[in-house]
Coordinates of N, CA and C and ligand atoms in Angstrom, one line a residue:
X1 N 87.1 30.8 -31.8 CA 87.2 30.9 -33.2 C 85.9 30.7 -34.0
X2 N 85.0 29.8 -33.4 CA 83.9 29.3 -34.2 C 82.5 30.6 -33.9
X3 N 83.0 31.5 -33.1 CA 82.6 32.6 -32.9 C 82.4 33.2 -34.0
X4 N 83.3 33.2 -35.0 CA 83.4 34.2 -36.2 C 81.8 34.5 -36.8
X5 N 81.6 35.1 -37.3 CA 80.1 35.9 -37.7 C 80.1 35.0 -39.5
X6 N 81.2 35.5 -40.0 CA 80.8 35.3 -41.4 C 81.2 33.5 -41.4
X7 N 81.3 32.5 -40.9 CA 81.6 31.2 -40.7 C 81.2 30.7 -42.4
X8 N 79.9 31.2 -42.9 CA 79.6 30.6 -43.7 C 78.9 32.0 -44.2
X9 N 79.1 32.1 -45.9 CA 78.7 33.0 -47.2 C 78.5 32.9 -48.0
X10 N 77.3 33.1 -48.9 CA 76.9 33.1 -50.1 C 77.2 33.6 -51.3
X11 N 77.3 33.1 -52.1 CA 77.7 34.2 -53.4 C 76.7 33.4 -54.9
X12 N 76.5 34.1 -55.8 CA 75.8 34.2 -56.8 C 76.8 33.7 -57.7
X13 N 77.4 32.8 -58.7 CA 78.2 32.7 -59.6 C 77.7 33.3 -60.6
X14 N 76.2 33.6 -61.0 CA 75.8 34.5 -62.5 C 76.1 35.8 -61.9
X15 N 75.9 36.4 -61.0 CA 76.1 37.8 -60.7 C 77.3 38.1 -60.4
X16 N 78.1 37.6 -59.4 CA 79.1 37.8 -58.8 C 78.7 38.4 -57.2
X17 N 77.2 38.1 -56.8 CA 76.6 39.3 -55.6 C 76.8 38.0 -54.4
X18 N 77.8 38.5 -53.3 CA 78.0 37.9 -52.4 C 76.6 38.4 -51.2
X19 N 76.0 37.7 -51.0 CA 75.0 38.4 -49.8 C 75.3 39.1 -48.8
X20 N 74.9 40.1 -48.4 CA 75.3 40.8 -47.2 C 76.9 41.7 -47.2
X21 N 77.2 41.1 -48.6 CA 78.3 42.2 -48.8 C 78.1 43.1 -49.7
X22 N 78.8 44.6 -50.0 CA 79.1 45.7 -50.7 C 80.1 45.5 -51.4
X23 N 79.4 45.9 -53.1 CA 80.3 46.1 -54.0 C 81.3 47.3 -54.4
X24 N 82.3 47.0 -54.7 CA 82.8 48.3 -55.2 C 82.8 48.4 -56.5
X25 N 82.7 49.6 -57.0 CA 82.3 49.5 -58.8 C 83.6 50.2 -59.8
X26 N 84.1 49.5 -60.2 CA 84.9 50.2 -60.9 C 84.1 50.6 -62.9
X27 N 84.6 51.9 -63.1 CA 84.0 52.2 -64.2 C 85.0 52.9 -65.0
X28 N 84.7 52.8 -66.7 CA 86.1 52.8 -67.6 C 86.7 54.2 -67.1
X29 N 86.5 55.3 -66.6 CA 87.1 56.4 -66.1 C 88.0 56.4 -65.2
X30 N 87.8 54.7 -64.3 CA 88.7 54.3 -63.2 C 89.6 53.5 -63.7
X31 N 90.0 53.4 -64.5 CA 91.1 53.0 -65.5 C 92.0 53.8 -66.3
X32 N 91.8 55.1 -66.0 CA 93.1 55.6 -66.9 C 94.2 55.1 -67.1
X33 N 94.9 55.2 -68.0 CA 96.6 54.8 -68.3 C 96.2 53.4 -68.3
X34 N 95.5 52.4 -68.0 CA 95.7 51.2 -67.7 C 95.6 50.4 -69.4
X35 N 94.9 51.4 -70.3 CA 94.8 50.4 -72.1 C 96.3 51.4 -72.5
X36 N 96.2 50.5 -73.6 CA 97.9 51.4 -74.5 C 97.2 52.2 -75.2
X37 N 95.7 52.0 -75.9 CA 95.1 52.5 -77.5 C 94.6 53.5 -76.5
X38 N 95.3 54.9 -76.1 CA 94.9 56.1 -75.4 C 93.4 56.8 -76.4
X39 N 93.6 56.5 -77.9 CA 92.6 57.5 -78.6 C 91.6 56.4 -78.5
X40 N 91.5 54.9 -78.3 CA 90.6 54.6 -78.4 C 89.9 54.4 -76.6
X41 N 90.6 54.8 -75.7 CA 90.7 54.5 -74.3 C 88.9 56.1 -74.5
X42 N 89.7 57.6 -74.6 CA 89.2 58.9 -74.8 C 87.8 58.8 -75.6
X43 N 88.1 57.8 -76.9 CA 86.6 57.9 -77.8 C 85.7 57.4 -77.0
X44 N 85.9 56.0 -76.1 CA 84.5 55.2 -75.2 C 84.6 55.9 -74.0
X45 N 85.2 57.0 -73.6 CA 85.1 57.6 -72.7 C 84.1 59.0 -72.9
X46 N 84.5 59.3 -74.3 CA 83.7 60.4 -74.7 C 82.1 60.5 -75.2
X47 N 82.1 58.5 -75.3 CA 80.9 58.0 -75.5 C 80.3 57.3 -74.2
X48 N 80.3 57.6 -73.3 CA 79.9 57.1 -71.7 C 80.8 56.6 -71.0
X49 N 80.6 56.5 -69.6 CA 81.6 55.5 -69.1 C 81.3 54.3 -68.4
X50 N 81.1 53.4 -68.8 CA 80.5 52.1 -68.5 C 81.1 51.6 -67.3
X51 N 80.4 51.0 -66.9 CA 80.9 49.9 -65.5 C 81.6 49.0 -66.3
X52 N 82.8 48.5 -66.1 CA 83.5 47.3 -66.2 C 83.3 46.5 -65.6
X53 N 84.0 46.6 -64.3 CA 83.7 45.4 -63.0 C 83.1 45.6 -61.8
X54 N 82.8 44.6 -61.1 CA 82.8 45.1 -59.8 C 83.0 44.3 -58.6
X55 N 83.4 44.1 -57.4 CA 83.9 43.1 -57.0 C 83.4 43.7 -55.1
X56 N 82.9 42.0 -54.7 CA 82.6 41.9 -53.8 C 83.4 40.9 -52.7
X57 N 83.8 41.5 -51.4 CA 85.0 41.0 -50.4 C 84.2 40.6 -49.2
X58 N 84.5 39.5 -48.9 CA 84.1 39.0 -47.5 C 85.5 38.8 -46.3
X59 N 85.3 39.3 -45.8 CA 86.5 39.3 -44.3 C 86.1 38.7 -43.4
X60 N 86.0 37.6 -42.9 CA 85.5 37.0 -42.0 C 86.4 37.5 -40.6
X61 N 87.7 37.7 -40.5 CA 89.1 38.3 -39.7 C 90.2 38.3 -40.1
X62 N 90.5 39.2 -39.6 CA 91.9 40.0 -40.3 C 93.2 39.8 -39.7
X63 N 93.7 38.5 -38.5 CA 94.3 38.0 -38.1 C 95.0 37.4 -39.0
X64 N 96.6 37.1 -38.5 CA 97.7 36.9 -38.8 C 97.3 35.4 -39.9
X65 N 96.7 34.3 -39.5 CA 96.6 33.3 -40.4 C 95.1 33.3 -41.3
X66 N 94.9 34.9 -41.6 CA 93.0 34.4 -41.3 C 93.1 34.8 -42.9
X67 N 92.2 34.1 -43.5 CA 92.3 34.5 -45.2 C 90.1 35.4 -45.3
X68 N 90.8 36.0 -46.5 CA 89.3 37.4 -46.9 C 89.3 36.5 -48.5
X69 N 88.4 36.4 -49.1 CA 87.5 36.4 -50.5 C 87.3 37.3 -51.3
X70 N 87.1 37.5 -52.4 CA 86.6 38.4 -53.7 C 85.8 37.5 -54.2
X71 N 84.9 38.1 -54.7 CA 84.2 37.0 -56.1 C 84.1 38.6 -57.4
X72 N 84.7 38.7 -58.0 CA 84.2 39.8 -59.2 C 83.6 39.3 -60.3
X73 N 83.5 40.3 -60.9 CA 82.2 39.9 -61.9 C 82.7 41.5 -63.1
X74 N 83.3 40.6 -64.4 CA 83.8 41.6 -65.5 C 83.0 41.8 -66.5
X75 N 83.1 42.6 -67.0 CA 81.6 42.7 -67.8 C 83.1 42.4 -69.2
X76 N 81.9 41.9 -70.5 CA 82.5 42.0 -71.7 C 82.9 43.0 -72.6
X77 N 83.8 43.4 -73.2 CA 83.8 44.5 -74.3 C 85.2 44.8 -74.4
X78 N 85.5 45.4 -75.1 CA 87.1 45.9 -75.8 C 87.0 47.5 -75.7
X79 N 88.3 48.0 -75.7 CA 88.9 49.1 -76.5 C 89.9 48.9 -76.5
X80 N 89.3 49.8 -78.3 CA 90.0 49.0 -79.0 C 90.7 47.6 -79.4
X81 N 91.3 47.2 -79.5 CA 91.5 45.5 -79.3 C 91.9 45.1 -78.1
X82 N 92.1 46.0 -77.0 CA 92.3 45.2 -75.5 C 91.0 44.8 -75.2
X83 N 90.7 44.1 -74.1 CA 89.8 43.2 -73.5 C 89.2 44.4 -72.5
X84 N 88.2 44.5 -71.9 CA 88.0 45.3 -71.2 C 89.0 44.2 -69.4
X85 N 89.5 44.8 -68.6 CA 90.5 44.3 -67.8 C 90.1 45.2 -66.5
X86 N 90.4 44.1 -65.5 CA 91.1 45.5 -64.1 C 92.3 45.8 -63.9
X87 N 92.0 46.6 -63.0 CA 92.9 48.1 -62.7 C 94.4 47.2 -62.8
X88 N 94.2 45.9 -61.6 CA 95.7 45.3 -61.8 C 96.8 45.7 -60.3
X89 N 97.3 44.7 -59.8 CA 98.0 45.3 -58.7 C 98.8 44.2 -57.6
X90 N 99.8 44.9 -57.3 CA 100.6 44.0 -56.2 C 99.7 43.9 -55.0
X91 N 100.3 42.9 -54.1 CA 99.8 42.6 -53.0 C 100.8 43.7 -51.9
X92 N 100.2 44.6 -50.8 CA 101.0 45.7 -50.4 C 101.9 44.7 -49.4
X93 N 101.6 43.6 -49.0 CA 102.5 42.5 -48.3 C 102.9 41.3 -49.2
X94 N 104.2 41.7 -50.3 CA 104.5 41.1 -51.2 C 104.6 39.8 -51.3
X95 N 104.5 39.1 -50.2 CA 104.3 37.4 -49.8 C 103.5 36.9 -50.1
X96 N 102.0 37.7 -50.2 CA 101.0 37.3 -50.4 C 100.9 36.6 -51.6
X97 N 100.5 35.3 -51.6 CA 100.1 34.5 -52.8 C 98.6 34.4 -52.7
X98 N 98.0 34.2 -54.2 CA 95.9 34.1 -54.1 C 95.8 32.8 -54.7
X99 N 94.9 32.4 -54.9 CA 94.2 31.5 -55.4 C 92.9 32.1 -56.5
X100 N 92.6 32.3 -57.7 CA 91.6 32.5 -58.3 C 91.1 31.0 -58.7
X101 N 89.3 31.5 -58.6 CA 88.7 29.9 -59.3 C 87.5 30.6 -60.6
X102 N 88.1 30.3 -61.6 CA 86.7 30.5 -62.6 C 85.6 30.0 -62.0
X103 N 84.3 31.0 -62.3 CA 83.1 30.7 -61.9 C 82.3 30.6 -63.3
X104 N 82.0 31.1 -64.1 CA 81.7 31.9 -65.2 C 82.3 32.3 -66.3
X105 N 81.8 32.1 -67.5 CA 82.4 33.1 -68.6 C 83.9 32.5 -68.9
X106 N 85.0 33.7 -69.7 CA 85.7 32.8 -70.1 C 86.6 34.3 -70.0
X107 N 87.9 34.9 -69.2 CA 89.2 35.3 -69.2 C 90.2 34.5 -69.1
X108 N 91.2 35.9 -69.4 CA 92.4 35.0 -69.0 C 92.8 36.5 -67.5
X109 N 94.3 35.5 -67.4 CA 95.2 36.5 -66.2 C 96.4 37.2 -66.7
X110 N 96.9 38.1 -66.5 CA 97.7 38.6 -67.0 C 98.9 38.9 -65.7
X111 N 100.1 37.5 -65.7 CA 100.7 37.1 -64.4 C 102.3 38.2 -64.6
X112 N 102.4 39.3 -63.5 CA 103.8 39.6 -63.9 C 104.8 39.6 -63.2
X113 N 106.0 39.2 -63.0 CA 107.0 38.8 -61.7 C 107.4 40.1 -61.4
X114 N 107.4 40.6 -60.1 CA 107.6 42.1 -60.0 C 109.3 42.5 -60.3
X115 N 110.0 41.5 -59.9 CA 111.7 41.4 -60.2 C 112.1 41.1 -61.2
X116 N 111.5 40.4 -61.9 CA 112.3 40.0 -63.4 C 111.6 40.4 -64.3
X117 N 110.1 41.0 -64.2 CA 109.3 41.1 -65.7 C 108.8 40.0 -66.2
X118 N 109.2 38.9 -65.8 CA 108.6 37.7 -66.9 C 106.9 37.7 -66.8
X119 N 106.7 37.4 -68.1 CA 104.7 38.0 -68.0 C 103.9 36.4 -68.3
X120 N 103.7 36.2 -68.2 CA 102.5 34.8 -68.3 C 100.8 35.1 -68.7
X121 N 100.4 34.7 -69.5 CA 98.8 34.8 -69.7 C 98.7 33.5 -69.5
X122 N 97.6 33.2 -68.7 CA 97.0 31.9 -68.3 C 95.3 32.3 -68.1
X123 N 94.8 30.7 -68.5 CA 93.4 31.2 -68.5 C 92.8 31.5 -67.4
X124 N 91.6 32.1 -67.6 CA 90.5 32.1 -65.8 C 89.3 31.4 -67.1
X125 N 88.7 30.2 -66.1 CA 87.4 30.1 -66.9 C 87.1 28.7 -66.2
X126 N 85.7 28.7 -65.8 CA 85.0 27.5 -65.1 C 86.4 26.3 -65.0
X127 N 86.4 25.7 -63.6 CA 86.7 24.3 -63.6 C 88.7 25.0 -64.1
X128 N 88.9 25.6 -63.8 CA 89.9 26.5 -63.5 C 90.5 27.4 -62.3
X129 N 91.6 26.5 -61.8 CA 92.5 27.5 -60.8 C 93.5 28.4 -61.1
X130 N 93.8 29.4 -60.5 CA 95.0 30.0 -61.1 C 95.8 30.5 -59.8
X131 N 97.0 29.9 -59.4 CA 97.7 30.2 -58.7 C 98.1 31.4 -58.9
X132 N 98.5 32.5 -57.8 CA 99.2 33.5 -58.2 C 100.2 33.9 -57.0
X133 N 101.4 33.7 -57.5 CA 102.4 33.7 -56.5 C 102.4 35.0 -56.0
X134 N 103.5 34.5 -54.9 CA 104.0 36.0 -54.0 C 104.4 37.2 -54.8
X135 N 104.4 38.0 -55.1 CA 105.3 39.2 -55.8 C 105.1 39.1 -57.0
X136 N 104.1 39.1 -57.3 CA 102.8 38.9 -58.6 C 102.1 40.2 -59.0
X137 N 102.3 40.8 -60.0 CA 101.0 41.8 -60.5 C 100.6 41.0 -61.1
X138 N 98.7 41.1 -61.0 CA 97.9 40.0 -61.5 C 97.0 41.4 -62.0
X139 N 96.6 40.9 -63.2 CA 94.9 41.8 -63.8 C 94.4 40.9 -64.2
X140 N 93.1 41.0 -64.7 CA 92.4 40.6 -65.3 C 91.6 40.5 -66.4
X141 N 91.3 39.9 -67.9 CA 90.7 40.4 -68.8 C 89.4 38.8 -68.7
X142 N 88.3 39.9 -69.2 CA 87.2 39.2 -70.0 C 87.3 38.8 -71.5
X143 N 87.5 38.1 -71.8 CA 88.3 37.4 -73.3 C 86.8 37.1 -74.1
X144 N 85.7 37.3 -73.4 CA 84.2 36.5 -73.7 C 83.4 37.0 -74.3
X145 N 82.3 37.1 -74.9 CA 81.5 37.7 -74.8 C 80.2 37.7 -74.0
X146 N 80.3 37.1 -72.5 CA 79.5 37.3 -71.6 C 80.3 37.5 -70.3
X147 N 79.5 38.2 -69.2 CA 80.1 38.6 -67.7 C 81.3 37.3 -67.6
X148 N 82.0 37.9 -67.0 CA 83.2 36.9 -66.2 C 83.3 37.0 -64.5
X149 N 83.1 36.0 -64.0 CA 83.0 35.8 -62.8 C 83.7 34.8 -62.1
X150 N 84.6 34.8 -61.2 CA 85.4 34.3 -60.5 C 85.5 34.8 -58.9
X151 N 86.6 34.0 -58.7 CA 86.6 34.2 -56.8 C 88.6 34.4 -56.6
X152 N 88.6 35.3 -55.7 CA 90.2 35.4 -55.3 C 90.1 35.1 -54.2
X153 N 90.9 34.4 -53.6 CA 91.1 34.0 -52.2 C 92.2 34.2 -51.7
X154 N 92.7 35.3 -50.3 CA 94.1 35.5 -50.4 C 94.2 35.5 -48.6
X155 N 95.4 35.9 -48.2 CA 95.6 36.1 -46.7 C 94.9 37.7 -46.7
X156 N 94.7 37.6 -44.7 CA 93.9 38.8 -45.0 C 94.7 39.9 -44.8
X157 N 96.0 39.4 -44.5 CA 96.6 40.4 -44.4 C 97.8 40.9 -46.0
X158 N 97.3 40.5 -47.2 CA 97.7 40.7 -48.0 C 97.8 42.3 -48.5
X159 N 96.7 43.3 -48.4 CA 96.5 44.3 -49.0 C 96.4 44.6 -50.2
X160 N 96.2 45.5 -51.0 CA 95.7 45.5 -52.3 C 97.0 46.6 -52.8
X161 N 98.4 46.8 -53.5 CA 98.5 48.2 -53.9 C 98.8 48.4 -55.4
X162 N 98.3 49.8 -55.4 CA 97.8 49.8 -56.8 C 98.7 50.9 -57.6
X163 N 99.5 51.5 -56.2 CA 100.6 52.8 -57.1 C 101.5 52.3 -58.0
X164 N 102.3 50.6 -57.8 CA 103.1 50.7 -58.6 C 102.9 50.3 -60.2
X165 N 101.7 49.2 -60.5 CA 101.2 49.5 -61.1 C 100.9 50.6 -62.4
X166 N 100.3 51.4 -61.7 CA 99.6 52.3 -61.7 C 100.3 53.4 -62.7
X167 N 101.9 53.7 -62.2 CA 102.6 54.5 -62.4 C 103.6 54.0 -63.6
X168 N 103.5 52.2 -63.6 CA 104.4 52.2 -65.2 C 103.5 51.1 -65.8
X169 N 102.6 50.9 -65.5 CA 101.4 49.8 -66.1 C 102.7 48.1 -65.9
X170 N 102.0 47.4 -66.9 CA 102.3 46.4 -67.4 C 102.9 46.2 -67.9
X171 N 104.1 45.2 -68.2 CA 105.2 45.3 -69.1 C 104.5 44.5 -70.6
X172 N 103.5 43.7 -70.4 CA 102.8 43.3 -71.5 C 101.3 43.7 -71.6
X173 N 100.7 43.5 -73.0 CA 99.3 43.8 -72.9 C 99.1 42.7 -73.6
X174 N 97.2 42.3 -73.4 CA 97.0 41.4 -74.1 C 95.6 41.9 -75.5
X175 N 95.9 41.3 -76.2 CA 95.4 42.2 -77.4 C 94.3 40.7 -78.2
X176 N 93.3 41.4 -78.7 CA 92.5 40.3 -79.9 C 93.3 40.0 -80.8
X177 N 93.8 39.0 -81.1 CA 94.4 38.7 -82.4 C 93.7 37.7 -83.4
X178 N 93.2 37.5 -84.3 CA 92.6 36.6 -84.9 C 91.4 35.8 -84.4
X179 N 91.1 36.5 -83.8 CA 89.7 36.3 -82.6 C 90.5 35.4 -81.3
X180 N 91.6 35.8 -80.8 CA 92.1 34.6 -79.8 C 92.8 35.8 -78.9
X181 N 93.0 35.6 -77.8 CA 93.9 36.7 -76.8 C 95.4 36.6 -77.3
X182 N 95.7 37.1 -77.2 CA 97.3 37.4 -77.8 C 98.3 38.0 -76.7
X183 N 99.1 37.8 -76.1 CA 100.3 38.5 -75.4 C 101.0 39.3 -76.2
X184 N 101.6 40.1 -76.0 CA 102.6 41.2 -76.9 C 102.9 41.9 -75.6
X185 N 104.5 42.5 -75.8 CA 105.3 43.5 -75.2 C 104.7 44.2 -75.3
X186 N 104.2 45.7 -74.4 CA 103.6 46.9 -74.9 C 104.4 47.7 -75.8
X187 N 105.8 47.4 -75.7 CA 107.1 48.4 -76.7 C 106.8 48.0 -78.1
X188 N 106.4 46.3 -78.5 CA 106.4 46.5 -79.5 C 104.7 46.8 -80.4
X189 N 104.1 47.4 -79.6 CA 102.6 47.3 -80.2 C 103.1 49.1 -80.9
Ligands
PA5_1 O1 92.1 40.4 -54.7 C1 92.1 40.3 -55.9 O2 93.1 40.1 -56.5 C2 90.8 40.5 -56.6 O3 89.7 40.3 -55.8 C3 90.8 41.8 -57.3 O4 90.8 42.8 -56.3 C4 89.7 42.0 -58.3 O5 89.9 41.1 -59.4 C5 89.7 43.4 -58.9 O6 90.9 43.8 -59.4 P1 91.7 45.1 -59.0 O7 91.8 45.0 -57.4 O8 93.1 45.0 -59.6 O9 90.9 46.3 -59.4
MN2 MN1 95.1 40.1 -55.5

């Protein structure tokens, strides 16, 4: 076991750059459907498409008890009054529970129970854990106005999926309200 290669890994908390790992980049184009304000989703689309996040995974093994890392790193900005956020997604082995730790900067989570709907915003931000249970859609927003960086820690055999998601979003969104993050139903925005 002590064989393992990745035993021990570095990560950057200002950057979010885990050494010797590959990022994947998501950018506002890789977000469709994911804001409600579609005209204002089209106008910063028609004005470039920026990198949002990007997030770097360590797998040390992918064995039955063996747990994998993320550290991502969200950039700041809005459209329209959403936060700029990720994509958002079940775990494809619905048991899977994570662990997020604020590193950086200041979000929140956007927690949804996949059976009942019930939605939770809880913060992400330094000297902060965020449990996220089994059968959880979890996203994320940058609430800040500087990068947001944190770490997910999950089994490795969790998987990422992103169709269901994908296909009816979120039952809530979180919106600027009076300079403070705001939960709202997406029906009644
Ligand atoms: O495993 C996780 O939950 C995180 O590492 C996310 O993958 C990361 O925050 C990016 O979000 P998403 O996978 O929804 O694009
Ligand atoms: Mn996850």
């Amino acid at each position: 076991m002590l064989k393992i290669e990745r035993l021990v890994s570095r990560f950057d908390p200002a950057t979010g750059a885990i050494s010797g790992a590959s990022s994947v980049e998501r950018h506002l184009s890789d977000l469709r459907g994911c804001f409600a304000d579609t005209a204002a989703y089209d106008a910063a689309l028609a004005a470039g498409n920026p990198l949002l996040y990007s997030v770097a995974a360590i797998e040390p093994a992918g064995g039955e008890g063996d747990l994998h890392y993320a550290v991502g790193i969200l950039r700041p900005g809005r459209i329209g009054r959403e936060y700029f956020m990720t994509k958002g997604h079940l775990h494809a082995w619905r048991l899977a529970a994570e662990f997020y730790f604020g590193l950086s900067g200041e979000g929140v989570m956007l927690l949804e129970d996949e059976a009942t709907g019930e939605s939770r915003m809880v913060p992400l931000r330094p000297q902060h854990a965020v449990y996220v249970p089994g059968r959880t859609a979890h996203r994320t927003m940058n609430t800040g106005g500087v990068p947001l960086t944190y770490i997910g820690v999950y089994p490795a055999k969790a998987g990422h999926d992103y169709g269901v998601m994908a296909a009816r979003n979120f039952r809530c969104v979180v919106v600027e309200r009076h300079g403070r993050p705001t939960l709202l139903e997406r029906q009644a925005l």
